[in-house]
């Protein structure tokens, strides 16, 4: 069965430093997509970054990058130059299949990131 | 373009009461889904729909009913609320197909408390 594991319930990082949030996944599919979402205290889900299983390059979106290690089934989120506004809950999620099929995502338990000034 | 809207934002129910959580999207998306978020457990899929008239169960469907009579609306019904259904409920929509990073568009959530 497909599964997403985030082993860090909470993390602290100093402002302006980089931080890595861990995510491992389990699937028997060869085609899948991996997502990271940010959920601030206000509660909305904000899409950050996407990595397809066939993408050879690691995805990057501004200060966010995804360290994709397919053989190890890991998809860690790297946030460079942390800002106070990055304090939030972060979720890793997976979609099985190459194409969006019904909008079904499997989510990890989340990591709460706190950025210290 | 309002995106995905959910009503109500907050609701308190007594055990055994019924209610419907409303969800609407104005992006003409084929796919819509309902998730619940419990502390420490992330989001879990309740039901989803791939188009009007077509719905299917997700990971945690028990206690919930859905129907989709139009592309725009996807209500979630609790027939007899239980304290275990206390949660935050998110509705999401997305479009079909494509190879790229098509993402889910999430609504703002409905916080439900069942006493």
Coordinates of C-alpha atoms in Angstrom, one line a residue:
Chain A
X1 CA 0.0 0.0 0.0
X2 CA 1.2 3.5 -0.7
X3 CA 2.4 5.5 2.2
X4 CA 4.1 8.7 3.1
X5 CA 6.3 9.1 6.2
X6 CA 7.5 12.3 7.7
X7 CA 9.6 11.5 10.7
X8 CA 10.1 15.0 12.1
X9 CA 7.1 16.1 14.0
X10 CA 8.7 19.5 14.7
X11 CA 11.8 21.4 13.7
X12 CA 13.5 24.7 14.6
X13 CA 15.7 26.7 12.3
X14 CA 17.4 30.0 12.7
X15 CA 16.3 32.8 10.4
X16 CA 18.3 33.0 7.1
X17 CA 19.6 29.4 7.5
X18 CA 18.6 26.5 5.3
X19 CA 16.5 23.6 6.5
X20 CA 15.6 20.2 5.2
X21 CA 12.3 18.5 5.9
X22 CA 12.3 14.8 5.4
X23 CA 9.8 12.7 3.4
X24 CA 10.0 9.0 2.5
X25 CA 7.4 7.3 0.4
X26 CA 6.4 3.8 -0.4
X27 CA 4.7 2.8 -3.7
X28 CA 4.8 -0.1 -6.1
X29 CA 4.0 2.2 -9.0
X30 CA 6.7 3.3 -11.4
X31 CA 4.7 6.5 -12.2
X32 CA 3.9 8.9 -9.4
X33 CA 4.0 12.5 -8.4
X34 CA 5.3 14.0 -5.1
X35 CA 4.1 17.3 -3.7
X36 CA 4.9 19.6 -0.8
X37 CA 2.2 21.8 0.8
X38 CA 2.6 24.5 3.4
X39 CA -0.2 25.0 6.0
X40 CA 0.2 28.2 8.0
X41 CA -1.6 28.8 11.3
X42 CA -4.5 30.3 9.3
X43 CA -5.2 26.8 8.0
X44 CA -5.1 27.1 4.2
X45 CA -3.2 24.6 2.1
X46 CA -0.5 26.2 -0.1
X47 CA 1.1 24.3 -2.9
X48 CA 4.9 24.6 -2.9
X49 CA 6.6 22.2 -5.2
X50 CA 6.1 19.1 -7.4
X51 CA 8.4 16.3 -8.5
X52 CA 7.4 13.7 -11.1
X53 CA 8.9 10.2 -10.8
X54 CA 10.4 10.5 -14.3
X55 CA 11.8 13.9 -13.8
X56 CA 15.6 13.6 -13.9
X57 CA 16.2 17.1 -12.4
X58 CA 15.3 18.0 -8.9
X59 CA 12.4 20.5 -8.8
X60 CA 13.0 24.0 -7.7
X61 CA 10.6 26.8 -7.0
X62 CA 12.3 30.0 -5.7
X63 CA 13.7 29.2 -2.2
X64 CA 12.2 25.7 -2.3
X65 CA 13.9 22.7 -3.8
X66 CA 13.1 19.1 -3.7
X67 CA 15.9 16.6 -3.1
X68 CA 14.6 13.6 -5.0
X69 CA 16.4 10.3 -4.4
X70 CA 14.3 7.7 -6.3
X71 CA 16.3 4.7 -5.2
X72 CA 15.9 5.6 -1.6
X73 CA 12.3 6.7 -2.1
X74 CA 12.9 10.0 -0.5
X75 CA 11.7 13.5 -1.5
X76 CA 13.1 15.9 1.0
X77 CA 12.1 19.6 0.9
X78 CA 14.9 22.1 1.2
X79 CA 14.1 25.7 2.2
X80 CA 17.0 28.0 1.7
X81 CA 17.4 31.3 3.6
X82 CA 14.5 30.7 6.0
X83 CA 12.2 33.5 6.8
X84 CA 9.9 34.1 9.8
X85 CA 6.9 33.6 7.5
X86 CA 8.1 30.1 6.8
X87 CA 6.9 29.0 10.2
X88 CA 4.1 26.6 9.4
X89 CA 3.1 22.9 9.1
X90 CA 4.6 21.2 6.0
X91 CA 3.0 18.2 4.3
X92 CA 4.5 15.8 1.9
X93 CA 2.0 14.1 -0.4
X94 CA 2.0 11.6 -3.2
X95 CA -0.2 10.8 -6.2
X96 CA 0.1 7.4 -7.8
X97 CA 0.1 7.3 -11.6
X98 CA 1.5 9.5 -14.3
X99 CA -1.7 11.5 -14.7
X100 CA -4.0 13.0 -12.2
X101 CA -6.6 10.3 -11.6
X102 CA -9.4 11.7 -9.5
X103 CA -7.4 14.1 -7.6
X104 CA -6.4 11.5 -5.0
X105 CA -3.4 12.3 -2.8
X106 CA -1.9 10.5 0.1
X107 CA -0.4 12.8 2.8
X108 CA 2.2 12.4 5.4
X109 CA 1.7 13.4 9.0
X110 CA 3.4 16.7 8.6
X111 CA 6.3 18.6 10.1
X112 CA 5.9 21.7 12.1
X113 CA 8.6 24.2 11.3
X114 CA 9.4 27.1 13.6
X115 CA 11.8 29.8 12.4
X116 CA 13.6 31.7 15.1
X117 CA 14.7 35.3 14.7
Chain B
X1 CA -12.9 33.6 -9.8
X2 CA -13.6 32.5 -6.3
X3 CA -11.7 29.1 -6.6
X4 CA -12.9 26.5 -4.1
X5 CA -15.4 27.7 -1.5
X6 CA -16.6 25.9 1.6
X7 CA -19.5 26.6 3.9
X8 CA -19.8 26.8 6.9
X9 CA -16.4 27.8 8.2
X10 CA -17.2 26.4 11.7
X11 CA -19.9 24.2 13.0
X12 CA -20.9 22.6 16.3
X13 CA -23.1 19.5 16.2
X14 CA -24.5 17.2 18.8
X15 CA -24.0 13.5 18.5
X16 CA -26.6 12.0 16.2
X17 CA -27.3 15.2 14.3
X18 CA -27.0 15.4 10.5
X19 CA -25.5 18.1 8.4
X20 CA -24.1 18.9 5.0
X21 CA -20.8 20.5 4.3
X22 CA -21.0 22.5 1.1
X23 CA -18.2 22.8 -1.4
X24 CA -18.3 24.6 -4.7
X25 CA -15.7 25.5 -7.4
X26 CA -15.9 27.8 -10.3
X27 CA -12.8 26.5 -12.3
X28 CA -14.7 23.9 -14.3
X29 CA -12.6 21.2 -12.7
X30 CA -13.6 17.6 -13.4
X31 CA -12.2 16.2 -10.1
X32 CA -13.3 17.1 -6.6
X33 CA -12.5 15.4 -3.3
X34 CA -13.0 15.7 0.4
X35 CA -10.3 15.3 3.0
X36 CA -10.3 15.3 6.8
X37 CA -7.4 16.6 8.9
X38 CA -6.9 15.3 12.4
X39 CA -4.0 16.3 14.6
X40 CA -0.9 14.3 14.0
X41 CA -2.4 12.4 11.1
X42 CA -2.2 14.7 8.1
X43 CA -5.0 14.8 5.5
X44 CA -7.0 11.6 4.7
X45 CA -9.2 11.2 1.7
X46 CA -12.9 10.6 2.4
X47 CA -14.6 10.6 -1.0
X48 CA -13.7 11.8 -4.4
X49 CA -15.5 12.4 -7.7
X50 CA -14.1 12.3 -11.3
X51 CA -17.2 14.0 -12.8
X52 CA -20.8 14.8 -12.3
X53 CA -22.7 11.6 -11.3
X54 CA -19.5 9.7 -10.5
X55 CA -18.2 9.3 -7.0
X56 CA -16.0 6.8 -5.2
X57 CA -14.7 6.1 -1.7
X58 CA -11.3 7.2 -0.3
X59 CA -9.4 5.9 2.7
X60 CA -12.0 6.9 5.4
X61 CA -15.5 6.9 3.9
X62 CA -17.5 5.5 6.8
X63 CA -20.1 7.9 8.2
X64 CA -20.1 10.1 5.1
X65 CA -22.1 10.3 2.0
X66 CA -21.5 12.3 -1.2
X67 CA -23.1 13.0 -4.5
X68 CA -22.2 15.2 -7.4
X69 CA -25.1 16.4 -9.5
X70 CA -23.2 19.3 -11.1
X71 CA -19.6 19.9 -12.0
X72 CA -19.5 22.8 -9.6
X73 CA -20.8 21.3 -6.4
X74 CA -19.7 18.4 -4.2
X75 CA -21.5 18.3 -0.8
X76 CA -20.4 16.1 2.0
X77 CA -23.2 14.7 4.2
X78 CA -22.9 13.4 7.8
X79 CA -26.0 11.4 8.4
X80 CA -25.5 10.9 12.2
X81 CA -22.6 12.8 13.6
X82 CA -20.2 11.1 16.0
X83 CA -17.5 12.7 18.2
X84 CA -14.9 10.8 16.1
X85 CA -15.9 13.0 13.2
X86 CA -14.6 16.1 15.0
X87 CA -12.0 17.3 12.5
X88 CA -11.2 19.9 9.9
X89 CA -12.6 19.1 6.5
X90 CA -11.0 20.3 3.3
X91 CA -12.6 20.2 -0.2
X92 CA -10.3 20.2 -3.2
X93 CA -10.6 20.3 -6.9
X94 CA -8.3 19.6 -9.8
X95 CA -8.5 19.1 -13.6
X96 CA -8.1 15.9 -15.4
X97 CA -5.1 14.7 -17.2
X98 CA -1.9 16.5 -18.1
X99 CA 1.6 15.4 -17.2
X100 CA 2.7 18.4 -15.4
X101 CA 2.4 19.5 -11.8
X102 CA -1.3 19.9 -11.8
X103 CA -2.1 20.6 -8.3
X104 CA -5.1 20.4 -6.1
X105 CA -6.9 23.6 -5.3
X106 CA -8.0 23.5 -1.7
X107 CA -10.8 25.3 -0.1
X108 CA -10.3 27.1 3.2
X109 CA -11.7 24.3 5.3
X110 CA -14.6 23.7 7.6
X111 CA -13.9 23.1 11.3
X112 CA -16.4 20.7 12.8
X113 CA -16.9 19.9 16.5
X114 CA -19.2 17.1 17.5
X115 CA -20.2 17.0 21.1

